[in-house]
Coordinates of C-alpha atoms and ligand atoms in Angstrom, one line a residue:
Chain A
M508 CA -80.7 -2.4 -287.4
N509 CA -82.2 1.2 -287.1
Y510 CA -82.1 3.5 -284.2
L511 CA -85.8 2.9 -283.2
T512 CA -85.3 -0.8 -282.9
L513 CA -82.2 -0.3 -280.7
S514 CA -84.1 2.1 -278.3
R515 CA -86.9 -0.4 -278.2
R516 CA -84.5 -3.1 -277.3
L517 CA -82.9 -0.9 -274.6
A518 CA -86.3 -0.1 -273.2
L519 CA -87.1 -3.8 -273.0
I520 CA -83.8 -4.5 -271.3
G521 CA -84.6 -1.6 -268.9
L522 CA -88.0 -3.1 -268.1
C523 CA -86.4 -6.4 -267.3
L524 CA -83.8 -4.7 -265.1
L525 CA -86.2 -2.5 -263.1
P526 CA -88.0 -5.3 -261.2
T527 CA -84.7 -7.0 -260.7
A528 CA -83.2 -3.9 -259.1
G529 CA -86.3 -3.6 -256.9
W530 CA -85.9 -7.2 -255.8
A531 CA -82.2 -6.7 -255.0
A532 CA -83.1 -3.8 -252.7
D533 CA -85.5 -5.9 -250.8
A534 CA -83.3 -9.0 -250.7
V535 CA -82.3 -8.2 -247.1
Q536 CA -84.8 -6.9 -244.6
V537 CA -83.6 -5.7 -241.2
S538 CA -86.4 -4.9 -238.8
D539 CA -87.2 -4.2 -235.1
A540 CA -83.8 -2.7 -234.4
W541 CA -83.8 -1.7 -230.7
T542 CA -81.5 -1.2 -227.7
R543 CA -82.0 -0.3 -224.1
A544 CA -81.7 3.1 -222.5
T545 CA -78.3 3.1 -220.8
P546 CA -78.4 2.6 -217.0
G547 CA -76.5 5.1 -214.9
Q548 CA -73.2 6.2 -216.6
A549 CA -73.0 3.1 -218.8
T550 CA -71.2 3.8 -222.1
S551 CA -72.0 0.6 -223.8
S552 CA -75.2 -1.1 -225.0
A553 CA -76.4 -4.1 -227.0
V554 CA -78.5 -3.6 -230.2
Y555 CA -81.0 -6.3 -231.2
L556 CA -82.8 -6.8 -234.5
T557 CA -84.3 -9.3 -236.9
I558 CA -82.8 -10.1 -240.3
V559 CA -84.6 -11.8 -243.2
S560 CA -82.5 -12.4 -246.3
A561 CA -83.8 -13.9 -249.6
Q562 CA -80.4 -15.5 -250.2
A563 CA -78.0 -17.1 -247.9
D564 CA -75.7 -14.3 -246.7
A565 CA -73.6 -13.2 -243.7
V566 CA -73.3 -10.1 -241.5
V567 CA -69.6 -9.2 -241.4
A568 CA -69.5 -5.8 -239.8
A569 CA -71.6 -3.2 -238.1
T570 CA -71.0 0.6 -237.9
T571 CA -72.8 3.5 -236.3
P572 CA -71.7 7.2 -236.2
I573 CA -72.4 7.4 -232.4
A574 CA -70.0 4.7 -231.1
A575 CA -67.7 1.8 -231.9
A576 CA -69.7 -1.2 -233.0
S577 CA -68.9 -4.9 -233.2
L578 CA -70.7 -8.3 -233.6
H579 CA -71.0 -10.2 -230.3
L580 CA -72.2 -13.5 -229.1
H581 CA -73.2 -14.1 -225.5
Q582 CA -73.0 -17.8 -224.5
M583 CA -73.6 -19.8 -221.3
L584 CA -71.0 -22.5 -220.8
N585 CA -71.5 -24.5 -217.6
G586 CA -73.4 -21.7 -216.0
I587 CA -70.8 -19.1 -216.9
G588 CA -71.8 -16.3 -219.2
Q589 CA -69.3 -15.1 -221.6
M590 CA -69.4 -12.5 -224.4
R591 CA -67.1 -12.8 -227.4
A592 CA -66.6 -10.8 -230.6
V593 CA -67.4 -12.7 -233.7
E594 CA -66.2 -11.9 -237.3
R595 CA -69.2 -13.2 -239.2
V596 CA -72.8 -14.2 -238.5
A597 CA -74.2 -16.5 -241.2
I598 CA -77.8 -15.9 -242.3
T599 CA -79.8 -18.8 -243.8
A600 CA -81.9 -17.9 -246.8
A601 CA -85.5 -16.9 -246.1
T602 CA -85.3 -17.6 -242.4
P603 CA -85.7 -14.9 -239.8
F604 CA -82.5 -14.5 -237.8
H605 CA -82.8 -12.8 -234.4
F606 CA -80.1 -10.8 -232.7
A607 CA -81.7 -11.0 -229.2
P608 CA -80.8 -10.8 -225.5
M609 CA -78.6 -13.7 -224.3
G610 CA -77.5 -14.5 -227.8
Y611 CA -76.2 -12.5 -230.7
H612 CA -76.1 -8.7 -230.3
I613 CA -74.4 -5.7 -231.9
M614 CA -72.2 -4.3 -229.2
V615 CA -71.9 -0.5 -229.2
T616 CA -69.1 0.8 -226.9
G617 CA -67.7 4.2 -226.1
L618 CA -71.1 6.1 -226.3
K619 CA -70.4 9.8 -225.9
A620 CA -73.9 10.5 -224.5
P621 CA -76.4 8.4 -222.7
L622 CA -79.1 6.6 -224.7
K623 CA -82.5 7.9 -223.7
P624 CA -85.9 6.3 -224.3
G625 CA -87.4 7.4 -227.7
D626 CA -83.9 8.3 -229.2
H627 CA -83.1 6.9 -232.6
F628 CA -79.7 6.4 -234.2
P629 CA -78.5 4.9 -237.5
L630 CA -76.8 1.5 -237.6
T631 CA -75.3 0.0 -240.8
L632 CA -74.9 -3.7 -241.2
N633 CA -72.5 -4.9 -243.8
F634 CA -73.6 -8.1 -245.6
E635 CA -71.1 -10.3 -247.4
K636 CA -73.3 -10.4 -250.5
A637 CA -76.0 -7.7 -250.1
G638 CA -73.6 -5.0 -249.0
P639 CA -74.5 -2.3 -246.5
V640 CA -78.0 -2.0 -245.1
T641 CA -78.8 1.0 -242.7
V642 CA -81.6 0.9 -240.2
A643 CA -82.8 3.2 -237.4
V644 CA -82.3 1.8 -233.9
T645 CA -85.0 2.7 -231.4
V646 CA -84.0 3.2 -227.8
R647 CA -86.5 1.6 -225.5
P648 CA -87.0 2.3 -221.8
L649 CA -84.7 0.2 -219.6
R650 CA -87.4 -1.5 -217.6
E651 CA -89.8 -2.3 -220.5
S652 CA -87.2 -3.3 -223.0
T653 CA -87.6 -7.1 -223.0
P654 CA -91.3 -7.9 -223.3
M655 CA -91.3 -11.1 -225.3
T656 CA -87.9 -12.1 -226.5
P657 CA -87.4 -14.5 -229.4
M658 CA -84.6 -16.9 -229.1
S659 CA -81.4 -15.5 -230.6
G660 CA -80.3 -17.2 -233.8
M661 CA -82.4 -18.6 -236.6
D662 CA -85.8 -20.1 -236.1
A663 CA -84.9 -23.7 -235.9
M664 CA -88.4 -25.0 -235.8
P665 CA -91.1 -23.8 -238.2
G666 CA -93.5 -23.2 -235.3
M667 CA -91.2 -20.7 -233.7
S668 CA -91.7 -18.1 -236.5
N669 CA -94.7 -16.8 -234.6
M670 CA -92.4 -15.7 -231.9
D671 CA -91.3 -12.7 -234.0
M672 CA -91.3 -9.5 -232.1
P673 CA -94.5 -7.5 -232.6
K674 CA -94.0 -4.3 -234.7
Chain B
M1090 CA -41.6 -52.5 -221.2
T1091 CA -44.6 -51.3 -223.3
N1092 CA -46.9 -52.1 -220.4
Y1093 CA -44.7 -50.3 -218.0
L1094 CA -44.8 -47.1 -220.2
K1095 CA -48.6 -47.5 -220.6
T1096 CA -49.0 -47.7 -216.8
L1097 CA -46.8 -44.7 -216.4
G1098 CA -48.8 -42.8 -219.0
Y1099 CA -52.1 -43.6 -217.3
G1100 CA -50.7 -42.7 -213.9
F1101 CA -49.6 -39.4 -215.2
A1102 CA -53.0 -38.7 -216.9
I1103 CA -54.8 -39.6 -213.7
A1104 CA -52.5 -37.3 -211.7
L1105 CA -53.0 -34.5 -214.2
F1106 CA -56.8 -34.9 -214.1
A1107 CA -56.8 -34.9 -210.3
L1108 CA -54.8 -31.7 -210.2
L1109 CA -57.0 -30.0 -212.7
A1110 CA -60.2 -31.2 -210.9
Y1111 CA -58.7 -29.9 -207.6
T1112 CA -57.8 -26.5 -209.1
A1113 CA -61.3 -26.2 -210.6
Y1114 CA -62.9 -27.2 -207.3
T1115 CA -61.0 -24.7 -205.2
R1116 CA -61.6 -22.0 -207.8
F1117 CA -65.4 -22.5 -207.7
A1118 CA -66.0 -23.7 -204.2
G1119 CA -63.5 -21.6 -202.3
T1120 CA -62.2 -23.3 -199.2
A1121 CA -63.4 -26.8 -198.4
S1122 CA -65.1 -25.5 -195.2
N1123 CA -67.7 -23.5 -197.1
A1124 CA -68.1 -26.1 -199.9
G1125 CA -71.8 -26.7 -200.4
V1126 CA -72.8 -23.6 -198.4
V1127 CA -73.9 -20.6 -200.5
G1128 CA -73.6 -17.1 -198.9
G1129 CA -72.0 -16.1 -195.6
P1130 CA -70.5 -13.1 -194.0
F1131 CA -69.3 -10.2 -196.2
T1132 CA -68.1 -6.6 -195.6
L1133 CA -68.6 -4.4 -198.7
I1134 CA -69.3 -0.8 -199.6
D1135 CA -72.8 0.2 -200.8
Q1136 CA -73.8 2.6 -203.5
N1137 CA -73.8 5.5 -201.0
G1138 CA -70.2 4.8 -199.9
R1139 CA -71.2 3.2 -196.6
T1140 CA -69.5 0.1 -195.3
V1141 CA -72.2 -2.7 -194.9
T1142 CA -72.1 -6.3 -193.8
D1143 CA -74.4 -9.2 -194.2
K1144 CA -75.8 -8.4 -190.8
D1145 CA -77.3 -5.1 -192.1
F1146 CA -79.6 -7.2 -194.3
K1147 CA -80.8 -9.6 -191.6
G1148 CA -84.6 -9.7 -191.5
R1149 CA -84.9 -9.2 -195.2
W1150 CA -85.4 -11.5 -198.1
L1151 CA -82.6 -11.0 -200.6
I1152 CA -82.2 -11.5 -204.3
V1153 CA -78.5 -11.5 -204.8
Y1154 CA -76.9 -11.1 -208.3
F1155 CA -73.3 -10.7 -209.3
G1156 CA -72.5 -8.7 -212.4
Y1157 CA -70.7 -5.6 -213.7
T1158 CA -72.0 -2.3 -215.1
H1159 CA -70.0 -2.6 -218.4
C1160 CA -72.1 -5.7 -219.2
P1161 CA -74.7 -4.7 -221.8
D1162 CA -76.6 -8.0 -222.3
A1163 CA -76.8 -10.5 -219.5
C1164 CA -76.7 -8.1 -216.5
P1165 CA -79.5 -5.7 -217.7
T1166 CA -81.6 -8.7 -218.6
A1167 CA -81.2 -10.2 -215.2
L1168 CA -81.7 -6.9 -213.3
N1169 CA -84.8 -6.1 -215.5
N1170 CA -86.2 -9.5 -214.6
I1171 CA -85.6 -8.8 -210.9
G1172 CA -87.3 -5.3 -211.2
A1173 CA -90.3 -6.8 -213.0
T1174 CA -90.5 -9.6 -210.4
L1175 CA -90.7 -7.0 -207.6
D1176 CA -93.5 -5.3 -209.5
Q1177 CA -95.5 -8.5 -209.2
L1178 CA -94.9 -9.2 -205.5
G1179 CA -97.7 -7.0 -204.2
A1180 CA -97.6 -6.4 -200.4
K1181 CA -94.6 -8.8 -200.1
R1182 CA -92.4 -6.4 -202.2
S1183 CA -91.5 -4.5 -199.0
R1184 CA -89.9 -7.6 -197.5
V1185 CA -87.4 -8.0 -200.4
T1186 CA -84.1 -6.3 -201.1
P1187 CA -82.4 -6.9 -204.5
I1188 CA -78.6 -6.7 -204.2
F1189 CA -76.2 -6.3 -207.2
I1190 CA -72.6 -7.2 -206.2
T1191 CA -70.0 -6.1 -208.7
I1192 CA -67.4 -8.5 -210.0
D1193 CA -65.5 -5.5 -211.5
P1194 CA -64.6 -3.3 -208.5
A1195 CA -61.9 -1.6 -210.5
R1196 CA -64.5 0.2 -212.7
D1197 CA -67.6 -0.1 -210.5
T1198 CA -67.1 2.5 -207.7
A1199 CA -69.9 3.3 -205.3
A1200 CA -70.8 6.4 -207.3
T1201 CA -71.0 4.3 -210.6
L1202 CA -73.2 1.8 -208.9
K1203 CA -75.5 4.4 -207.4
S1204 CA -76.9 5.7 -210.7
Y1205 CA -76.7 2.2 -212.3
V1206 CA -78.8 0.3 -209.7
A1207 CA -81.3 3.2 -209.4
S1208 CA -82.2 2.7 -213.0
F1209 CA -83.6 -0.7 -212.2
G1210 CA -85.7 0.2 -209.2
P1211 CA -85.7 2.3 -206.0
E1212 CA -84.9 -0.5 -203.6
F1213 CA -81.9 -1.9 -205.5
V1214 CA -78.6 -2.0 -203.5
G1215 CA -75.3 -2.0 -205.3
L1216 CA -72.2 -3.3 -203.5
T1217 CA -68.5 -2.9 -204.3
G1218 CA -65.3 -3.2 -202.3
S1219 CA -61.7 -4.0 -202.3
D1220 CA -60.5 -6.8 -204.7
A1221 CA -60.0 -9.0 -201.7
A1222 CA -63.5 -8.3 -200.3
I1223 CA -65.1 -8.9 -203.7
T1224 CA -63.2 -12.1 -204.2
A1225 CA -64.3 -13.3 -200.7
A1226 CA -68.0 -12.6 -201.6
E1227 CA -67.6 -14.4 -205.0
Q1228 CA -66.2 -17.4 -203.2
A1229 CA -68.9 -17.4 -200.6
Y1230 CA -71.5 -17.5 -203.4
H1231 CA -69.5 -19.9 -205.6
V1232 CA -69.4 -17.2 -208.3
Y1233 CA -66.9 -17.6 -211.1
A1234 CA -65.5 -14.3 -212.5
A1235 CA -62.6 -13.7 -214.8
K1236 CA -61.4 -10.9 -217.1
H1237 CA -61.5 -11.4 -220.8
P1238 CA -59.4 -8.9 -222.8
T1239 CA -61.0 -7.2 -225.8
T1240 CA -59.4 -6.0 -229.0
D1241 CA -59.8 -2.4 -228.0
G1242 CA -57.5 -2.8 -225.0
G1243 CA -60.3 -3.1 -222.5
Y1244 CA -61.9 -6.1 -221.0
D1245 CA -65.2 -7.9 -220.5
M1246 CA -65.9 -10.3 -217.6
D1247 CA -66.8 -13.9 -217.9
H1248 CA -69.0 -14.7 -215.0
S1249 CA -71.6 -16.9 -213.4
S1250 CA -75.0 -15.3 -214.0
V1251 CA -77.3 -16.6 -211.3
L1252 CA -80.0 -15.1 -209.0
Y1253 CA -79.6 -16.3 -205.4
V1254 CA -82.6 -16.1 -202.9
M1255 CA -81.5 -15.7 -199.3
D1256 CA -83.9 -15.8 -196.3
P1257 CA -84.1 -13.2 -193.5
D1258 CA -81.5 -15.2 -191.5
G1259 CA -79.1 -14.9 -194.4
R1260 CA -79.4 -18.6 -195.4
F1261 CA -79.5 -19.7 -199.0
V1262 CA -82.9 -20.8 -200.1
T1263 CA -82.8 -21.3 -203.9
N1264 CA -81.3 -20.0 -207.0
F1265 CA -82.6 -19.1 -210.5
A1266 CA -81.1 -18.8 -214.0
D1267 CA -80.6 -15.1 -215.0
E1268 CA -83.2 -15.4 -217.7
T1269 CA -86.0 -16.9 -215.6
D1270 CA -89.2 -15.0 -216.5
P1271 CA -90.5 -12.6 -213.8
A1272 CA -93.9 -14.3 -213.5
T1273 CA -92.2 -17.6 -212.5
L1274 CA -89.8 -15.8 -210.1
A1275 CA -92.6 -13.8 -208.5
E1276 CA -94.8 -16.9 -208.0
R1277 CA -91.9 -18.8 -206.3
L1278 CA -91.0 -15.8 -204.1
K1279 CA -94.6 -15.3 -203.0
S1280 CA -94.8 -19.0 -202.0
L1281 CA -91.5 -18.7 -200.1
I1282 CA -92.2 -15.5 -198.2
P1283 CA -94.7 -16.2 -195.4
Ligands
CU1881 CU1 -71.3 -7.5 -226.1

C-alpha cells in the first residue's frame, strides 16, 4: 500500500465522518427558550423551552451562570399545586417536548439582578446521550409572557404538534 | 377466632379511615360552622402596610387568589390571567378589585407585596398578616397551604391554586381554575356584573 492510497482512504473516511458529525450536532434542537421578567423583588423564575431530539434521550441537569438552576415539575393533585425537583426528564425520539407553564420548567433561583424584558442569558441543558446544549433564554415582559401555551410534556396526539410556539 | 380477628381488623381499618377523613376535613374545611361557605371576615395588612378588613372591599367585585411571591410558575400564570382578564372587562373593570393573599407571610411582607402586585396591574391589592390571620383567611376560603422543604435549605409552598369571585356583599359567587383563559374569565365576569 503506498502513501497516496492511504491518504485517499483517509480522505474517504473523512468525507464519511463529516456529515455524521453534522448530524450529531443537530441531533438535539432546543428552541423558544424564554422566561418571564421577574415581578417585584422576586429572585426566582421559571424557564420554558422546546426540545426535539432525533434519538431518545433525557435531560439530566441544567446550569446557567446567572443563578442556580434545577429541573422542576409543577403538578396539580386534587386541586393542590405542588412543585417538585426532578432528576431526569425523558425525551422521546423525534417528538417535540415542551417545558411550559403549569408543567415542566427549569427553575432558576437566587438571581442576583432582576430579569428585565429583552434581556438574554445562556442556559446549558445536559443530555444523557447528546451531552451539553447551550441556548440563549429570552426574557419576555411579565404581562405578555404566556400568549398561547402548549401543554407541557410531549405531544401525545399527532394533531397537537401544530400547537408549537410561534418563533 | 379467625373471624374475630378479621372483624377487629376491619373495625380498626374503619376507625383509622374515619380519623384520617376527619383530619382531612378539618384541615380543608376549617371549623364545621363555615363548612360549605367560602370567604368571610378577615383582618390583614395591605401592600401599603395598612390594616384592612373584608368590610373595606364591600361594594366591589373581587377576584381573590392565594399564592406566594417565591412561586415562579403557577402564581405568575394565574396573576397574568387576572391582569389580562381585567384588560377585557371594558367599563366594568372599574368595579373589580383583584386581591392576592400570601400563604407565605414569613417572606411576603407588605413591602415585598407592593412591588410584586404592581407588576401585574395598577389595581392589584396584596395582603399579608400574622401567621394566625393568614391561617384564618386560608380556612375561610378552604385553601390548603403547606411548606415543602427544598434541597437548598429553603422551601416551596404546596397550595390550592384557585380564583374566587366574590360579589359586592362579600359573598362567594364562583371559582375558576388558575389556568382558565382570560377570554373565558372576562365573559363570565361581564355576565355576572350587572
Ligand atoms: Cu419551580
